[in-house]
Short mmCIF file of C-alpha atoms in Angstrom, two decimals:
data_model
loop_
_atom_site.label_atom_id
_atom_site.label_comp_id
_atom_site.label_asym_id
_atom_site.label_seq_id
_atom_site.Cartn_x
_atom_site.Cartn_y
_atom_site.Cartn_z
CA MET W 31 117.21 73.81 133.04
CA SER W 32 114.40 71.90 134.67
CA SER W 33 110.88 72.73 133.64
CA PRO W 34 108.51 74.19 136.22
CA GLN W 35 105.33 72.37 137.01
CA THR W 36 102.71 73.03 134.36
CA ASP W 37 100.11 75.60 135.46
CA THR W 38 96.62 74.32 134.73
CA THR W 39 94.84 77.66 135.25
CA ARG W 40 93.75 79.69 132.23
CA TRP W 41 96.68 81.51 130.71
CA TYR W 42 95.18 84.97 131.26
CA SER W 43 94.35 84.33 134.92
CA GLY W 44 96.10 86.88 137.14
CA ILE W 45 97.38 89.08 134.29
CA SER W 46 97.48 92.68 135.51
CA ARG W 47 96.14 95.77 133.80
CA TYR W 48 99.68 96.99 133.25
CA GLN W 49 100.68 93.75 131.52
CA TRP W 50 97.68 94.10 129.19
CA LEU W 51 98.67 97.73 128.56
CA VAL W 52 102.19 96.69 127.53
CA LEU W 53 100.73 94.12 125.15
CA ILE W 54 98.39 96.71 123.61
CA ILE W 55 101.13 99.31 123.13
CA ALA W 56 103.58 96.75 121.70
CA SER W 57 100.89 95.48 119.34
CA ALA W 58 99.94 99.01 118.23
CA GLY W 59 103.54 99.69 117.27
CA TRP W 60 103.70 96.39 115.38
CA VAL W 61 100.43 97.13 113.54
CA PHE W 62 101.89 100.25 111.97
CA ASP W 63 105.23 98.52 111.55
CA VAL W 64 103.50 95.98 109.29
CA TYR W 65 101.45 98.71 107.60
CA GLU W 66 104.68 100.36 106.48
CA GLY W 67 105.89 97.11 104.91
CA GLN W 68 102.60 96.13 103.29
CA ILE W 69 101.61 99.52 101.93
CA PHE W 70 104.52 99.39 99.52
CA ASN W 71 103.57 95.89 98.40
CA ILE W 72 100.01 97.06 97.73
CA THR W 73 100.78 100.43 96.11
CA ARG W 74 104.06 99.70 94.36
CA GLY W 75 102.41 99.13 90.98
CA ASP W 76 100.89 102.61 90.92
CA MET W 77 103.91 104.24 92.57
CA LEU W 78 106.53 102.74 90.29
CA SER W 79 104.42 103.21 87.15
CA GLU W 80 104.26 106.91 87.89
CA LEU W 81 107.94 107.30 88.80
CA LEU W 82 109.14 105.15 85.86
CA ASP W 83 106.81 106.71 83.28
CA GLY W 84 104.81 103.53 82.77
CA ASP W 85 107.72 101.22 81.91
CA GLN W 86 106.16 97.95 83.13
CA ALA W 87 109.29 95.88 82.61
CA ALA W 88 111.21 98.26 84.87
CA VAL W 89 108.36 98.32 87.40
CA LYS W 90 108.68 94.63 88.18
CA GLY W 91 112.45 94.72 88.52
CA TRP W 92 112.50 97.83 90.71
CA GLY W 93 109.71 96.41 92.87
CA ASP W 94 111.84 93.44 93.91
CA ARG W 95 114.92 95.67 94.33
CA PHE W 96 113.01 97.91 96.72
CA LEU W 97 111.85 94.92 98.73
CA ALA W 98 115.48 93.84 98.98
CA ILE W 99 116.44 97.36 100.15
CA PHE W 100 113.64 97.17 102.72
CA LEU W 101 114.89 93.83 104.07
CA LEU W 102 118.44 95.19 104.24
CA GLY W 103 117.32 98.27 106.14
CA GLY W 104 115.34 96.11 108.55
CA THR W 105 118.42 94.02 109.22
CA VAL W 106 120.65 97.02 109.96
CA GLY W 107 118.02 98.72 112.11
CA GLY W 108 117.21 95.55 113.99
CA LEU W 109 120.82 94.79 114.86
CA VAL W 110 121.64 98.36 115.90
CA PHE W 111 118.51 99.12 117.90
CA GLY W 112 118.26 95.63 119.40
CA SER W 113 121.72 96.03 120.91
CA MET W 114 120.89 99.55 122.08
CA ALA W 115 117.71 98.30 123.79
CA ASP W 116 119.73 95.84 125.87
CA ARG W 117 122.19 98.60 126.81
CA TYR W 118 119.99 101.65 127.31
CA GLY W 119 116.51 100.27 127.95
CA ARG W 120 113.43 99.11 126.09
CA ARG W 121 111.34 102.29 126.40
CA PRO W 122 113.67 104.93 124.86
CA ILE W 123 114.61 102.71 121.93
CA LEU W 124 110.96 101.85 121.28
CA ILE W 125 110.25 105.58 121.06
CA VAL W 126 113.16 106.21 118.67
CA THR W 127 112.22 103.37 116.31
CA ILE W 128 108.55 104.37 116.09
CA LEU W 129 109.50 107.98 115.39
CA LEU W 130 111.97 106.88 112.73
CA TYR W 131 109.58 104.83 110.61
CA SER W 132 106.71 107.31 111.08
CA VAL W 133 108.57 110.38 109.87
CA PHE W 134 110.19 108.80 106.83
CA SER W 135 106.96 107.15 105.77
CA GLY W 136 105.28 110.55 105.72
CA LEU W 137 108.14 112.03 103.71
CA THR W 138 107.51 109.43 100.99
CA TYR W 139 104.52 111.58 100.02
CA PHE W 140 106.97 114.13 98.59
CA ALA W 141 109.19 111.67 96.66
CA THR W 142 109.70 112.63 93.02
CA ASP W 143 112.06 109.97 91.71
CA ILE W 144 112.94 106.32 92.16
CA TYR W 145 116.11 106.97 94.16
CA GLN W 146 114.38 109.13 96.76
CA VAL W 147 111.91 106.31 97.35
CA GLY W 148 114.79 103.85 97.75
CA VAL W 149 116.47 105.97 100.43
CA LEU W 150 113.20 106.56 102.28
CA ARG W 151 112.27 102.87 102.22
CA PHE W 152 115.67 102.04 103.73
CA LEU W 153 115.18 104.60 106.52
CA VAL W 154 111.64 103.39 107.24
CA ALA W 155 112.98 99.85 107.47
CA LEU W 156 115.62 100.90 110.02
CA GLY W 157 112.86 101.82 112.45
CA ILE W 158 110.72 98.80 111.63
CA GLY W 159 113.55 96.34 112.22
CA GLY W 160 114.34 97.83 115.62
CA GLU W 161 110.75 98.18 116.82
CA TRP W 162 109.92 94.48 116.50
CA ALA W 163 112.87 93.29 118.61
CA VAL W 164 112.21 95.79 121.40
CA ALA W 165 108.46 95.14 121.54
CA ALA W 166 108.83 91.35 121.42
CA SER W 167 111.38 91.46 124.25
CA MET W 168 109.13 93.66 126.38
CA VAL W 169 106.18 91.30 126.00
CA ALA W 170 108.32 88.27 126.85
CA GLU W 171 109.76 89.96 129.96
CA VAL W 172 106.50 91.38 131.29
CA PHE W 173 104.32 88.26 130.97
CA PRO W 174 104.77 85.12 133.14
CA SER W 175 105.90 81.87 131.54
CA LYS W 176 102.39 80.35 131.53
CA ALA W 177 101.08 83.26 129.41
CA ARG W 178 104.14 84.13 127.35
CA ALA W 179 103.32 82.10 124.24
CA GLN W 180 99.74 83.34 124.03
CA ALA W 181 100.68 86.98 124.70
CA ALA W 182 103.53 86.94 122.20
CA GLY W 183 101.26 85.21 119.69
CA ILE W 184 98.64 87.96 120.10
CA PHE W 185 101.37 90.58 119.72
CA HIS W 186 102.57 89.16 116.42
CA ALA W 187 99.03 88.36 115.23
CA SER W 188 98.15 92.05 115.53
CA SER W 189 100.10 92.40 112.29
CA ILE W 190 96.93 91.40 110.49
CA LEU W 191 95.44 94.75 111.45
CA GLY W 192 98.37 96.43 109.75
CA THR W 193 97.80 94.39 106.60
CA TRP W 194 94.08 95.20 106.62
CA LEU W 195 94.81 98.88 107.16
CA ALA W 196 97.26 98.86 104.24
CA ALA W 197 94.77 97.02 102.02
CA LEU W 198 91.95 99.43 102.85
CA ALA W 199 94.24 102.42 102.34
CA GLY W 200 95.35 101.02 98.99
CA ILE W 201 91.76 100.52 97.88
CA LEU W 202 90.61 103.94 99.10
CA VAL W 203 93.43 105.96 97.55
CA ALA W 204 93.32 103.92 94.32
CA THR W 205 96.09 105.29 92.08
CA GLN W 206 96.77 108.27 94.39
CA TRP W 207 99.40 106.29 96.27
CA ARG W 208 101.03 109.24 98.03
CA TYR W 209 98.15 109.66 100.48
CA ALA W 210 98.61 106.10 101.75
CA TYR W 211 102.07 107.04 103.02
CA LEU W 212 100.78 110.05 104.92
CA LEU W 213 98.86 107.63 107.16
CA GLY W 214 102.23 106.28 108.20
CA VAL W 215 102.79 109.42 110.28
CA LEU W 216 100.05 108.39 112.75
CA PRO W 217 102.23 106.02 114.83
CA ALA W 218 104.22 109.05 116.00
CA LEU W 219 101.25 109.72 118.30
CA LEU W 220 102.08 106.45 120.08
CA ILE W 221 105.20 108.09 121.47
CA VAL W 222 103.12 110.19 123.89
CA TRP W 223 101.41 107.02 125.15
CA VAL W 224 104.68 105.12 125.49
CA ARG W 225 106.35 107.91 127.46
CA ALA W 226 103.37 108.23 129.80
CA SER W 227 102.53 104.56 130.36
CA VAL W 228 105.49 102.24 129.87
CA LYS W 229 108.26 101.55 132.35
CA GLU W 230 111.31 99.38 131.97
CA PRO W 231 110.68 95.65 132.57
CA GLU W 232 111.78 94.54 136.05
CA ARG W 233 114.19 91.97 134.59
CA TRP W 234 116.09 94.63 132.66
CA GLN W 235 116.01 97.17 135.50
CA LYS W 236 117.28 94.58 137.97
CA GLN W 237 120.24 93.88 135.71
CA VAL W 238 121.07 97.60 135.52
CA ASP W 239 120.84 97.99 139.31
CA GLU W 240 122.92 94.87 140.00
CA ASP W 241 126.08 95.67 141.99
CA ASP W 242 127.58 92.18 141.66
CA PRO W 243 130.76 92.41 139.53
CA GLN W 244 129.95 88.92 138.25
CA SER W 245 126.71 90.14 136.69
CA ASN W 246 126.30 90.29 132.91
CA LYS W 247 125.35 93.97 132.67
CA HIS W 248 128.76 94.84 131.17
CA LEU W 249 127.90 92.41 128.35
CA ALA W 250 124.51 93.96 127.62
CA GLY W 251 123.93 94.13 123.88
CA SER W 252 127.28 92.46 123.16
CA PHE W 253 127.44 90.75 119.77
CA ARG W 254 130.72 89.22 120.89
CA ASP W 255 128.98 87.40 123.75
CA LEU W 256 126.06 86.48 121.50
CA LEU W 257 128.09 85.04 118.65
CA LEU W 258 131.21 83.69 120.39
CA ASN W 259 129.75 82.29 123.60
CA PRO W 260 128.85 78.67 122.69
CA ARG W 261 125.87 78.79 125.04
CA TRP W 262 124.16 81.41 122.85
CA SER W 263 125.82 81.23 119.44
CA GLY W 264 124.13 78.03 118.27
CA ARG W 265 120.75 79.44 119.24
CA ALA W 266 121.51 82.71 117.46
CA PHE W 267 122.51 81.12 114.16
CA GLY W 268 119.74 78.53 114.32
CA GLY W 269 117.15 81.23 114.92
CA LEU W 270 118.59 83.29 112.07
CA LEU W 271 118.18 80.37 109.64
CA LEU W 272 114.65 79.69 110.88
CA ALA W 273 113.66 83.32 110.34
CA ALA W 274 115.35 83.40 106.94
CA VAL W 275 113.13 80.53 105.78
CA GLY W 276 110.01 82.24 107.07
CA LEU W 277 110.82 85.68 105.67
CA GLY W 278 112.14 84.29 102.40
CA THR W 279 108.97 82.26 101.85
CA PHE W 280 106.82 85.19 102.94
CA TRP W 281 108.14 87.53 100.27
CA SER W 282 108.47 84.88 97.57
CA VAL W 283 105.47 82.62 98.30
CA THR W 284 102.91 84.20 100.64
CA VAL W 285 102.97 87.66 99.00
CA ALA W 286 102.67 85.93 95.61
CA GLY W 287 99.04 85.25 96.51
CA GLN W 288 98.14 88.66 95.07
CA ASP W 289 99.90 87.92 91.77
CA LEU W 290 98.39 84.43 91.59
CA VAL W 291 94.96 86.04 91.83
CA LYS W 292 95.83 88.55 89.10
CA GLU W 293 97.05 85.77 86.84
CA LEU W 294 93.87 83.75 87.42
CA LEU W 295 91.62 86.74 86.74
CA LEU W 296 93.38 87.59 83.50
CA ARG W 297 93.39 83.94 82.44
CA THR W 298 89.63 83.70 83.01
CA GLY W 299 88.82 86.84 81.03
CA THR W 300 88.24 89.43 83.76
CA ALA W 301 88.38 93.02 82.53
CA ALA W 302 91.85 94.47 83.06
CA GLU W 303 90.54 97.54 84.88
CA ASP W 304 88.87 95.32 87.52
CA VAL W 305 91.83 93.05 88.18
CA GLY W 306 93.79 95.36 90.51
CA GLY W 307 91.00 96.01 93.00
CA MET W 308 89.86 92.38 93.07
CA ALA W 309 93.41 91.15 93.67
CA LYS W 310 93.99 93.68 96.45
CA PHE W 311 90.80 92.52 98.18
CA ALA W 312 91.65 88.84 97.78
CA TYR W 313 95.17 89.26 99.14
CA GLY W 314 94.82 92.13 101.62
CA ILE W 315 91.50 91.10 103.17
CA VAL W 316 90.67 87.45 102.43
CA GLN W 317 94.12 85.86 102.50
CA ALA W 318 95.25 88.17 105.28
CA SER W 319 92.26 87.12 107.42
CA GLY W 320 93.34 83.51 107.20
CA GLY W 321 96.89 84.58 107.99
CA GLY W 322 95.70 86.44 111.07
CA LEU W 323 93.87 83.37 112.35
CA GLY W 324 97.03 81.34 111.79
CA LEU W 325 99.06 83.83 113.81
CA LEU W 326 96.53 83.70 116.65
CA ALA W 327 96.43 79.91 116.55
CA PHE W 328 100.20 79.44 116.72
CA GLY W 329 100.47 80.63 120.34
CA PRO W 330 97.99 78.17 121.87
CA ILE W 331 99.37 75.36 119.70
CA ALA W 332 102.93 76.15 120.80
CA ALA W 333 101.80 76.32 124.43
CA ARG W 334 100.02 72.97 124.18
CA PHE W 335 102.44 70.91 122.10
CA GLY W 336 105.72 72.83 122.25
CA ARG W 337 107.49 75.40 120.08
CA LYS W 338 109.31 72.88 117.88
CA PRO W 339 106.27 70.70 117.00
CA ALA W 340 104.29 73.86 116.17
CA PHE W 341 106.96 75.09 113.77
CA VAL W 342 107.37 71.68 112.13
CA GLY W 343 103.62 71.19 111.69
CA PHE W 344 102.98 74.60 110.17
CA GLN W 345 105.90 74.32 107.74
CA LEU W 346 104.94 70.87 106.51
CA LEU W 347 101.31 71.90 106.02
CA ALA W 348 102.45 75.08 104.25
CA LEU W 349 104.41 72.92 101.83
CA LEU W 350 101.23 70.95 101.07
CA ILE W 351 98.91 73.94 100.56
CA VAL W 352 101.10 75.72 97.99
CA PRO W 353 100.39 73.34 95.05
CA VAL W 354 96.70 73.49 95.96
CA VAL W 355 96.50 77.28 95.70
CA CYS W 356 98.65 77.29 92.56
CA PHE W 357 96.79 74.67 90.50
CA VAL W 358 93.34 73.86 91.94
CA PRO W 359 91.30 77.12 91.66
CA GLN W 360 89.59 77.62 88.32
CA SER W 361 87.63 80.74 89.25
CA TYR W 362 87.93 83.80 91.47
CA THR W 363 85.34 82.37 93.88
CA GLN W 364 87.28 79.14 94.27
CA MET W 365 90.45 81.11 94.90
CA LEU W 366 88.71 83.12 97.63
CA PHE W 367 87.87 79.87 99.45
CA ILE W 368 91.44 78.56 99.31
CA LEU W 369 93.36 81.77 100.07
CA PRO W 370 92.44 81.88 103.81
CA VAL W 371 93.88 78.38 104.28
CA PHE W 372 96.95 79.39 102.29
CA GLY W 373 97.38 82.46 104.49
CA PHE W 374 96.77 80.49 107.70
CA LEU W 375 99.48 77.92 106.98
CA THR W 376 102.15 80.06 105.30
CA LEU W 377 101.88 83.04 107.66
CA GLY W 378 100.88 81.49 110.99
CA MET W 379 104.40 80.31 111.85
CA HIS W 380 105.61 83.92 111.98
CA ALA W 381 103.97 84.34 115.39
CA GLY W 382 106.46 81.76 116.58
CA TYR W 383 109.35 84.17 116.11
CA ALA W 384 107.95 86.59 118.70
CA ILE W 385 107.31 83.65 121.04
CA TYR W 386 110.47 81.64 120.53
CA PHE W 387 113.37 84.03 119.90
CA PRO W 388 113.13 86.03 123.18
CA GLU W 389 112.99 82.71 125.07
CA LEU W 390 116.36 81.65 123.67
CA PHE W 391 118.47 84.41 125.25
CA PRO W 392 119.22 85.97 128.67
CA THR W 393 118.13 89.47 129.68
CA HIS W 394 121.41 91.13 128.71
CA LEU W 395 121.11 89.69 125.18
CA ARG W 396 117.37 89.27 124.74
CA ALA W 397 116.64 92.12 122.32
CA THR W 398 120.02 91.69 120.65
CA GLY W 399 119.52 87.95 120.15
CA ALA W 400 115.89 88.19 119.06
CA SER W 401 116.82 90.95 116.62
CA PHE W 402 119.81 89.01 115.29
CA CYS W 403 117.54 86.05 114.56
CA PHE W 404 114.59 87.92 113.06
CA ASN W 405 116.37 90.77 111.31
CA GLY W 406 119.43 88.73 110.39
CA GLY W 407 116.88 86.46 108.76
CA ARG W 408 115.85 89.45 106.66
CA MET W 409 119.40 89.70 105.36
CA LEU W 410 119.50 86.03 104.38
CA ALA W 411 116.09 86.44 102.79
CA VAL W 412 117.43 89.09 100.38
CA PRO W 413 119.10 86.54 98.04
CA VAL W 414 115.88 84.50 98.13
CA LEU W 415 113.90 87.57 97.14
CA LEU W 416 116.30 88.48 94.35
CA PHE W 417 116.30 84.90 93.07
CA SER W 418 112.50 84.87 93.28
CA GLY W 419 112.30 88.03 91.18
CA TRP W 420 114.72 86.63 88.61
CA LEU W 421 112.91 83.28 88.46
CA LYS W 422 109.48 84.85 87.98
CA GLU W 423 110.80 87.10 85.18
CA GLN W 424 112.03 84.19 83.06
CA PRO W 425 110.06 84.13 79.78
CA ASP W 426 109.18 80.43 79.94
CA MET W 427 108.46 80.32 83.68
CA GLN W 428 104.84 80.37 84.79
CA LEU W 429 104.25 82.06 88.14
CA ARG W 430 102.57 78.96 89.54
CA TYR W 431 105.61 76.76 88.95
CA ALA W 432 107.98 79.40 90.32
CA VAL W 433 105.99 79.67 93.56
CA LEU W 434 105.81 75.89 93.85
CA GLY W 435 109.58 75.58 93.53
CA LEU W 436 110.25 78.34 96.05
CA SER W 437 107.97 76.63 98.58
CA THR W 438 110.50 73.82 99.03
CA LEU W 439 112.29 76.21 101.40
CA PHE W 440 109.80 75.10 104.04
CA LEU W 441 111.65 71.79 104.19
CA VAL W 442 114.82 73.66 105.14
CA GLY W 443 112.90 75.25 107.99
CA VAL W 444 111.83 71.83 109.27
CA VAL W 445 115.44 70.62 109.35
CA VAL W 446 116.62 73.77 111.16
CA VAL W 447 113.97 73.70 113.89
CA LEU W 448 114.64 70.04 114.65
CA MET W 449 118.15 71.03 115.72
CA MET W 450 116.95 73.84 118.04
CA PRO W 451 116.17 73.57 121.80
CA GLU W 452 112.63 73.33 123.16
CA THR W 453 111.62 76.21 125.49
CA ARG W 454 108.05 75.25 126.41
CA ASN W 455 107.31 75.55 130.16
CA GLN W 456 110.76 77.00 130.89
CA GLU W 457 111.61 80.29 132.57
CA LEU W 458 113.55 82.87 130.56
CA PRO W 459 117.31 82.23 130.76
CA GLU W 460 119.43 84.60 132.84
#
């Protein structure tokens, strides 16, 4: 496909009020989507200690198992609801996925044993996995090509608000973790706004209204067309591997920032009762702020230099910052200065998934393909997460060395993205 002439006007020039509204609604759903994932990471110590009667050895093992369950649920939900969004429309499936993760998050308040939490986390993840694919596809289809990277970058960068909200909730509720999950019911209010304000993207509606028997509407949401058609299959599997690297390193490397802070505080003699709150602040506010800036920066960088160079640059720099954050800081203050850079480089590339994946597939496969890449990546990240948990539990393995070893996955991501197509300045495929 030939590239259109580059538009030199500002990317937001000519964007309508409705396009901004779609971006705001999609971002609001993603904010609470991320909140649901992060609130468990922040409160799991208190939650699991209570449910497991203080058995700290079991707490660590069950924590990683629940994260694996969460990734699995996200994969299943993403694949199912992504396909349904291509078949039945973006708006109704967006409503269903938001309702799903809202209700089951609230029900976590009433959980009384470890197995109830496991089931509820799986059901929450079903909605979360589906919501991302639908929202990312809507943003890509509503915004013009000159603004797509920046809009999608803003959409994914809004996740930082979800992380901040989870961190603040975790700090405010302290050990009373159940109240943090009640906040997860709030996104259900978004459904009223979605029903009143959002219409189906013109690209999707045009496909539905198409009378041409040669059109692709009969293939909408088809995994057979996605995975067996050579035009799309290479993109689907390449995107899946790229997401697997990002999600695997997120849960094994980026999230480890909180534990690295705890280890440093204990090593430097900080009182045990102060460690939890200080680590939550360092990870949930300081590191997350740097991560948010990285997410915002990825869009303009991808628009200026291309999607592939942006991915390669972020992953190589992420590889370099990991040994710095693991071995350089000798005090809490020093760690606070390094964590924003760590967050910027290890998290920023995730905005690229919302930008890049919808650009790889046609309208009849856009949500299906984007979901297959992002949520299929969750599935491949599960073994990474389980291996990460096993590695960090080894008696002679220091956390710093485990995180350093796991960071070599960024090199795999570089190799994968070099084999993918460039989509900068191209219209969405049809």
